[in-house]
Coordinates of C-alpha atoms in Angstrom, one line a residue:
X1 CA 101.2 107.1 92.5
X2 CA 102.6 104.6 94.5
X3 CA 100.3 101.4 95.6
X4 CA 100.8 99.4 98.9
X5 CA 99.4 96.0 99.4
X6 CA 98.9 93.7 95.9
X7 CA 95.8 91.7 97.1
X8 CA 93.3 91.2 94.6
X9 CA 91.9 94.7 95.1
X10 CA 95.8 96.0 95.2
X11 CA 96.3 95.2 91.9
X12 CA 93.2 96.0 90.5
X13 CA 93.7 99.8 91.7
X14 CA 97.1 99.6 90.2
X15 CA 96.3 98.6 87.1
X16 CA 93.2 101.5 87.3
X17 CA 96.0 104.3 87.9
X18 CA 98.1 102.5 84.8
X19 CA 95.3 102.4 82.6
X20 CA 94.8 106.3 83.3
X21 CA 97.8 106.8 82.7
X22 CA 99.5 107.7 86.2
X23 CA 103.2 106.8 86.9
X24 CA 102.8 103.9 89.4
X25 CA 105.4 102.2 91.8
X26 CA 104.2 99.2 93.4
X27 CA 105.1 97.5 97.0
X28 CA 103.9 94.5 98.0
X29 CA 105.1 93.0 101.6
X30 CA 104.9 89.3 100.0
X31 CA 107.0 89.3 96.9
X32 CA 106.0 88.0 93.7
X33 CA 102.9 89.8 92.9
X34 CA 103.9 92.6 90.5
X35 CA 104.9 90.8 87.8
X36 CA 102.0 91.4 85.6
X37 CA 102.1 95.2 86.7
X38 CA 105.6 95.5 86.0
X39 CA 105.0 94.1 82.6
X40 CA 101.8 96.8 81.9
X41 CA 104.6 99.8 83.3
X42 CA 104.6 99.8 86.8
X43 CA 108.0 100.0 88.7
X44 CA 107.9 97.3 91.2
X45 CA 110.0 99.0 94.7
X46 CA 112.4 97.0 96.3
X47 CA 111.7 97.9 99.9
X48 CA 108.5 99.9 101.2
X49 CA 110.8 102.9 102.0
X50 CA 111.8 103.0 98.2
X51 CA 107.9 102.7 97.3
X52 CA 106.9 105.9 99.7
X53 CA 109.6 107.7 98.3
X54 CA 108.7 107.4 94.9
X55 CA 105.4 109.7 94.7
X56 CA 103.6 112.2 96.3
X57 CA 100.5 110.0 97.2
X58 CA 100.8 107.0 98.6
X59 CA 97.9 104.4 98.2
X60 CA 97.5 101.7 101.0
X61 CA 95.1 98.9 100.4
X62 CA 96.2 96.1 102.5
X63 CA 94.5 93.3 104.7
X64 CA 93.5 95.3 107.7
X65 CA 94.4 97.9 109.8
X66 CA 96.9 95.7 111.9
X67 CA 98.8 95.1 108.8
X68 CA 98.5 98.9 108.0
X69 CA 100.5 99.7 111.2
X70 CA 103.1 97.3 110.7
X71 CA 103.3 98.7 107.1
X72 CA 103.9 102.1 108.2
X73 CA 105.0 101.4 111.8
X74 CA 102.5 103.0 113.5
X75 CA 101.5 101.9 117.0
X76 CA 98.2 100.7 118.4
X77 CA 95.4 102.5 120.0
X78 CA 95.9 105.4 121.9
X79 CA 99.9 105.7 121.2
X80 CA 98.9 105.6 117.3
X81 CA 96.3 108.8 118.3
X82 CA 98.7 110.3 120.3
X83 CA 101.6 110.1 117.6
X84 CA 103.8 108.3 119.8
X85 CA 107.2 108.2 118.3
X86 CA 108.2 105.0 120.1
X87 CA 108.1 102.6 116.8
X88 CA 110.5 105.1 114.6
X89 CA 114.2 105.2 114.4
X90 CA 114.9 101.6 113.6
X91 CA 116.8 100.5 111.3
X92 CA 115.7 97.2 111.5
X93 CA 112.1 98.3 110.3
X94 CA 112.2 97.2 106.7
X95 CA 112.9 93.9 108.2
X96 CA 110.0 93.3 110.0
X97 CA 107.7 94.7 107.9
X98 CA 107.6 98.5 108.8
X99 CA 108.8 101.7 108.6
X100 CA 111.2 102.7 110.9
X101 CA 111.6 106.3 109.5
X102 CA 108.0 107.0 109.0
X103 CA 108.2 110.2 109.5
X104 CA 110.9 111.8 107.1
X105 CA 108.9 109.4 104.6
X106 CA 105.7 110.5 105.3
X107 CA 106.0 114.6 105.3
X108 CA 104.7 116.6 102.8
X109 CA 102.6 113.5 101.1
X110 CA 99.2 112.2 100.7
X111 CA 98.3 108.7 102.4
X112 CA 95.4 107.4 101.6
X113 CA 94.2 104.0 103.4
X114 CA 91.8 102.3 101.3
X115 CA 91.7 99.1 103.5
X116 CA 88.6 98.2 105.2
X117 CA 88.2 99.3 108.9
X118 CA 86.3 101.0 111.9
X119 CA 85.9 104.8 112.3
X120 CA 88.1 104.7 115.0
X121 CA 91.2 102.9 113.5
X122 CA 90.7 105.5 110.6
X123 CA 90.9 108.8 112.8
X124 CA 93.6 106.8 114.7
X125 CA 95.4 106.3 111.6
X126 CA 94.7 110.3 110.9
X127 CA 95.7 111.6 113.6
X128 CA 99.2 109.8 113.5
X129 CA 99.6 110.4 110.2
X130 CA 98.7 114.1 110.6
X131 CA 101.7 114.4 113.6
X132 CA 104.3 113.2 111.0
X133 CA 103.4 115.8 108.3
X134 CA 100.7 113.8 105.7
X135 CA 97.6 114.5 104.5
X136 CA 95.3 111.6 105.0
X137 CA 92.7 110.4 103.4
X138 CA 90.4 107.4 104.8
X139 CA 88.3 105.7 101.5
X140 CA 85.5 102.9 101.3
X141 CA 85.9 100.9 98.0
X142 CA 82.1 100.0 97.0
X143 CA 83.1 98.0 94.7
X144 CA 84.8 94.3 94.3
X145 CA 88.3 94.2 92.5
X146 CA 86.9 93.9 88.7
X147 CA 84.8 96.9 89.1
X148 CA 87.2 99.2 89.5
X149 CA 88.0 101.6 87.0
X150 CA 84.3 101.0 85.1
X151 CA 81.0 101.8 86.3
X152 CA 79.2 101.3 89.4
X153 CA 82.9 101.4 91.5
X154 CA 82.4 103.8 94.0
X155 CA 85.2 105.1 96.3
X156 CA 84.1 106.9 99.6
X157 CA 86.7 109.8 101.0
X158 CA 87.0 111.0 104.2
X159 CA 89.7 113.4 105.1
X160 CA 92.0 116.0 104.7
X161 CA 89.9 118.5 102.2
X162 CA 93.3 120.3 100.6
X163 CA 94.0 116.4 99.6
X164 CA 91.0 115.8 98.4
X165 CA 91.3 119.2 95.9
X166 CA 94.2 118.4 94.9
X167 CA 94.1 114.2 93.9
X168 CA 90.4 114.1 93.5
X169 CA 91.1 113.6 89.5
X170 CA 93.6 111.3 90.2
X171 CA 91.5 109.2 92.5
X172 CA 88.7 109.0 89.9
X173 CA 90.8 106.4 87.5
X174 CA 88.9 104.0 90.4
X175 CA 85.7 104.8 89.9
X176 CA 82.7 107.1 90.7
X177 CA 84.6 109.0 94.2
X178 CA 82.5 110.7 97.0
X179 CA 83.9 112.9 99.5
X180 CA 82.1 112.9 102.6
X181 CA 83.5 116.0 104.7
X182 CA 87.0 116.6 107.2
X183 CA 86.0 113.6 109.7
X184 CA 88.6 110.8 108.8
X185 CA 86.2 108.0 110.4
X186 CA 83.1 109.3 108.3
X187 CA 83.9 107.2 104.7
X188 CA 84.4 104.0 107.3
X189 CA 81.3 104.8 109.0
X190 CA 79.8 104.8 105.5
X191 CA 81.2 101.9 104.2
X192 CA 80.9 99.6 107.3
X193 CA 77.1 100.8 107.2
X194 CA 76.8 100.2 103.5
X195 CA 77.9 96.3 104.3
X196 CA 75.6 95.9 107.3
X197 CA 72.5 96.6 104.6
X198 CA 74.5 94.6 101.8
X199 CA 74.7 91.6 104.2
X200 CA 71.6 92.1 105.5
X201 CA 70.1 91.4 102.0
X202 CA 72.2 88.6 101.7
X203 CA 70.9 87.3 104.9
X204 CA 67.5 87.5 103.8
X205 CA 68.3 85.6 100.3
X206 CA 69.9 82.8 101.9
X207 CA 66.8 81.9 104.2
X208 CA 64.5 82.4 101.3
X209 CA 66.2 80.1 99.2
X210 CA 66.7 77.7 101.9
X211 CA 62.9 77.7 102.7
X212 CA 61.9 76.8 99.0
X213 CA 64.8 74.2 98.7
X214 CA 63.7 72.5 101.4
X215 CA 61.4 71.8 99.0
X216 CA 63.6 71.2 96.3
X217 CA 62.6 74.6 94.3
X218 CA 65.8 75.3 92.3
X219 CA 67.1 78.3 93.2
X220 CA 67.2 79.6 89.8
X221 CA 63.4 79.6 89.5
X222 CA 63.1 81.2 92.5
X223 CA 65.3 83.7 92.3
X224 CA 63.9 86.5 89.9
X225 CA 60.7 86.3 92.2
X226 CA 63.3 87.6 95.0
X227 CA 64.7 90.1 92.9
X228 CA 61.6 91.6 91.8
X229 CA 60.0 90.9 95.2
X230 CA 63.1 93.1 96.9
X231 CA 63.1 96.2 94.2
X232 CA 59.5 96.6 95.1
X233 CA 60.3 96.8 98.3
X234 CA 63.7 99.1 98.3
X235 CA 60.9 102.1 97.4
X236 CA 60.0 101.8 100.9
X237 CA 63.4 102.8 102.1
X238 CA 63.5 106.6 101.4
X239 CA 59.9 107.2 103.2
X240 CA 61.1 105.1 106.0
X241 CA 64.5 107.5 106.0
X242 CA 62.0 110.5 106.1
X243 CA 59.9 109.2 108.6
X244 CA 63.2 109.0 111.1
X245 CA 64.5 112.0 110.6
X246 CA 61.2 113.3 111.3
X247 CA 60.5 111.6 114.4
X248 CA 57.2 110.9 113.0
X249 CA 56.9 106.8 112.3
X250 CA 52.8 107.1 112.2
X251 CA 51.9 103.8 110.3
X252 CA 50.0 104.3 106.9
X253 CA 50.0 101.0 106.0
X254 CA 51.1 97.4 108.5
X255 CA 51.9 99.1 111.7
X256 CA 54.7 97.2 113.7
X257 CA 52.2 95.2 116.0
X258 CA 50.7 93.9 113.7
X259 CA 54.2 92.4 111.8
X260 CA 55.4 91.3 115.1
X261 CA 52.2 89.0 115.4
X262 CA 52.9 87.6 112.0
X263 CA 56.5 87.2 111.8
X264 CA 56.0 84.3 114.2
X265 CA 54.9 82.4 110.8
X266 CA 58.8 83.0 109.6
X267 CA 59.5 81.0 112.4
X268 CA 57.2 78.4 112.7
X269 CA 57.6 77.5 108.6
X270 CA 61.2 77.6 109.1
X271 CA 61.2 74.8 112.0
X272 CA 58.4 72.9 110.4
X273 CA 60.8 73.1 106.9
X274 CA 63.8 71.9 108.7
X275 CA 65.5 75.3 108.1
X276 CA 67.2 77.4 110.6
X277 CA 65.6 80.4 112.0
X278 CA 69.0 82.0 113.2
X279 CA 69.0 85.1 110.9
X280 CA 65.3 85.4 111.2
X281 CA 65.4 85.2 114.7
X282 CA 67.1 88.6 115.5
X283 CA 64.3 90.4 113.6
X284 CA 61.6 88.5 115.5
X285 CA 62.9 90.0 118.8
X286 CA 63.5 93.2 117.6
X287 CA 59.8 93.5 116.5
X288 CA 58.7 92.2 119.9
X289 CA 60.9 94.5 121.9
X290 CA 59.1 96.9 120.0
X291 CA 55.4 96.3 120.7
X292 CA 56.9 95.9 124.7
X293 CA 57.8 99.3 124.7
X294 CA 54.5 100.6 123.6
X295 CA 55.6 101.1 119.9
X296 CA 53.1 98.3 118.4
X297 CA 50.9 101.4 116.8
X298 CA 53.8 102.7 114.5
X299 CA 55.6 101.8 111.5
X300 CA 58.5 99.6 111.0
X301 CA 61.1 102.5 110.5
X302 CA 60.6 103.2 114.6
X303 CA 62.6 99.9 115.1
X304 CA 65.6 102.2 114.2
X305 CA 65.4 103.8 117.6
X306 CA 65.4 100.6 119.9
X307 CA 68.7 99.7 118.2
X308 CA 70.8 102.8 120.0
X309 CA 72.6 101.4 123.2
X310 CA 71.8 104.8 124.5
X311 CA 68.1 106.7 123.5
X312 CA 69.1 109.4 120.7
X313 CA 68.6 112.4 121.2
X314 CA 65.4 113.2 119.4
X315 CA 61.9 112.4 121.4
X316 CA 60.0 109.3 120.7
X317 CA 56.6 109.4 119.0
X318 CA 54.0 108.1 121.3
X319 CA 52.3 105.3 120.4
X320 CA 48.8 105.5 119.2
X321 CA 46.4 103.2 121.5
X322 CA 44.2 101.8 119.1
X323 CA 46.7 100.3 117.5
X324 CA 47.9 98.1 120.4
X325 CA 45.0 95.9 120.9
X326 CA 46.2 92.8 118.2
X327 CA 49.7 91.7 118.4
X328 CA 52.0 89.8 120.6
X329 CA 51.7 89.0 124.6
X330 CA 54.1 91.8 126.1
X331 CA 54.9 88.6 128.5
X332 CA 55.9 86.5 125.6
X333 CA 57.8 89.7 124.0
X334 CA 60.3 89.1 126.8
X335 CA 61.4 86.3 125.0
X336 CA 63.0 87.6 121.6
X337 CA 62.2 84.2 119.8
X338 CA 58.9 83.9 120.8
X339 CA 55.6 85.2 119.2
X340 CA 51.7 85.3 119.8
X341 CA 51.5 81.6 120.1
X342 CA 53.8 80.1 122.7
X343 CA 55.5 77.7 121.0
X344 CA 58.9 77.1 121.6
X345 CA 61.2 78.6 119.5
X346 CA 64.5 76.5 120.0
X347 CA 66.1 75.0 116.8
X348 CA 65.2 71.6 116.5
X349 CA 62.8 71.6 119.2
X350 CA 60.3 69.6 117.2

């Protein structure tokens, strides 16, 4: 194995590959960081030419996607997709930070790019790679750096499936891996997805505990009340999954028109506390946005739909009439932040 990039997560995938016993070379663009690696059996490369050349697979795990192309001199957008040759055949590469003779380094190996990016960079990245003569394997690390190698580290592949065959047992010395089908971009997609949720939660637990601590409720105390609070409420998420891939968000419980009239309260009780309603606020005007386009009488998983930039495919359940009498003012709707009262909305308004 050979590992690119000696971040924090760098070495911890190293040392995971050590520890499993795998040959590793390691590469690092800044040097000074294999030290401890070296010591535990790595062999530390003196150039990233030497590192490439050392093993079949090459592991890249690196700050982002602009510091993956200079890494293996790839170019940018479309030229990258294209497998423009225009950044090969210098023999200054090394210098700056590249590869100049990508391709004679990069036939008949595995790369897989574990550092965090978009789809598109990834099938970028895979289609470039693919025009030199690599296999290419895109990965989301689920995980922070002293998870890997134990449980609960999760490694999303996306990729070449021969690859995948082949280093799968390899690969595992990380963690837990899941191979999500040919499409390069598809483990990004996941992983990018997988954050969005992840920060979402964290969004939520910042404004709770800022609500109570306006109060001066320790956090601590407060806490497990979130936690439990939260895993009753994450057994909602597969119905609401079924209910959208079923087209069919009839409410069984609080339909959406109703939670868009009392959502307001999130608001008002943050202003009155002195607390920000900023990552409230995008929720509030999704909710309204909702009841304005006649979805008031569903559940909250129909939401989903209004966040498309263009309608999905599938049709829209209509919404159910009786259920649209309570709620918000389709007038005040209009305006995201407000709700059935007409109070302003604007941070420190009061």
């Amino acid at each position: 194995m050979t590992v690119i990039g000696l971040g924090a997560m760098g070495r911890a995938l190293a040392g995971a590959f050590l520890d499993n016993g795998h040959p590793t070379t390691v590469w690092n663009r800044t040097a000074g960081k294999g030290g401890e690696l070296v010591e535990r059996g790595a062999t530390e490369a003196a150039t990233a030419a030497e590192a490439i050349a050392a093993s079949p697979v090459v592991v890249v795990c690196v700050l982002d996607y602009d510091a993956v192309r200079k890494v293996l001199g790839a170019p940018e957008g479309a030229d990258a997709a294209e497998g423009s040759d225009a950044a090969e055949g210098s023999d200054t590469a090394e210098g700056s930070g590249t590869f100049g003779t990508a391709t004679g380094l990069l036939a008949g190996r595995t790369l897989v790019n574990l550092t965090n990016g978009t789809p598109r960079q990834a099938r970028e990245l895979a289609r470039w790679a693919s025009a030199r003569g690599a296999d290419y394997l895109d990965g989301g690390i689920m995980a922070v750096p002293p998870m890997i190698g134990n449980p609960g580290s999760l490694v999303l592949c996306s990729g070449s499936s021969g690859a995948f065959t082949a280093y799968e047992g390899t690969l595992s010395a990380l963690g837990a891996v899941s191979y999500l089908g040919e499409d390069a971009g598809r483990a990004s997609l996941y992983d990018i997805a997988l954050l969005s949720a992840m920060y979402g939660m964290f969004g939520g637990f910042f404004q709770a505990v800022a609500m109570v601590g306006s109060e001066k409720v320790p956090a601590t105390e407060f806490t497990p009340l979130v936690v439990s609070w939260l895993d009753a409420m994450l057994t909602s998420l597969p119905e609401m999954a079924k209910a959208y891939d079923a087209n069919d968000h009839s409410a069984t419980a609080s339909n959406l028109g109703m939670q868009a009239a009392g959502f307001v309260n999130l608001l008002d009780t943050g202003r009155d506390q002195a607390v920000s309603t900023e990552l409230l606020e995008p929720m509030g005007a999704l909710l309204h946005r909702g009841v304005a386009a006649n979805r008031g009488g569903d559940d909250l998983s129909a939401l989903i739909d209004l966040l498309f930039h263009t309608a999905p495919a599938k049709v829209a359940a209509p919404a159910k009439a009786a259920d649209l009498t309570t709620t918000a003012d389709p007038a005040k709707a209009a305006d995201p932040a407000r709700g059935a009262d007409a109070r302003s909305n604007d941070l420190g308004s009061e």
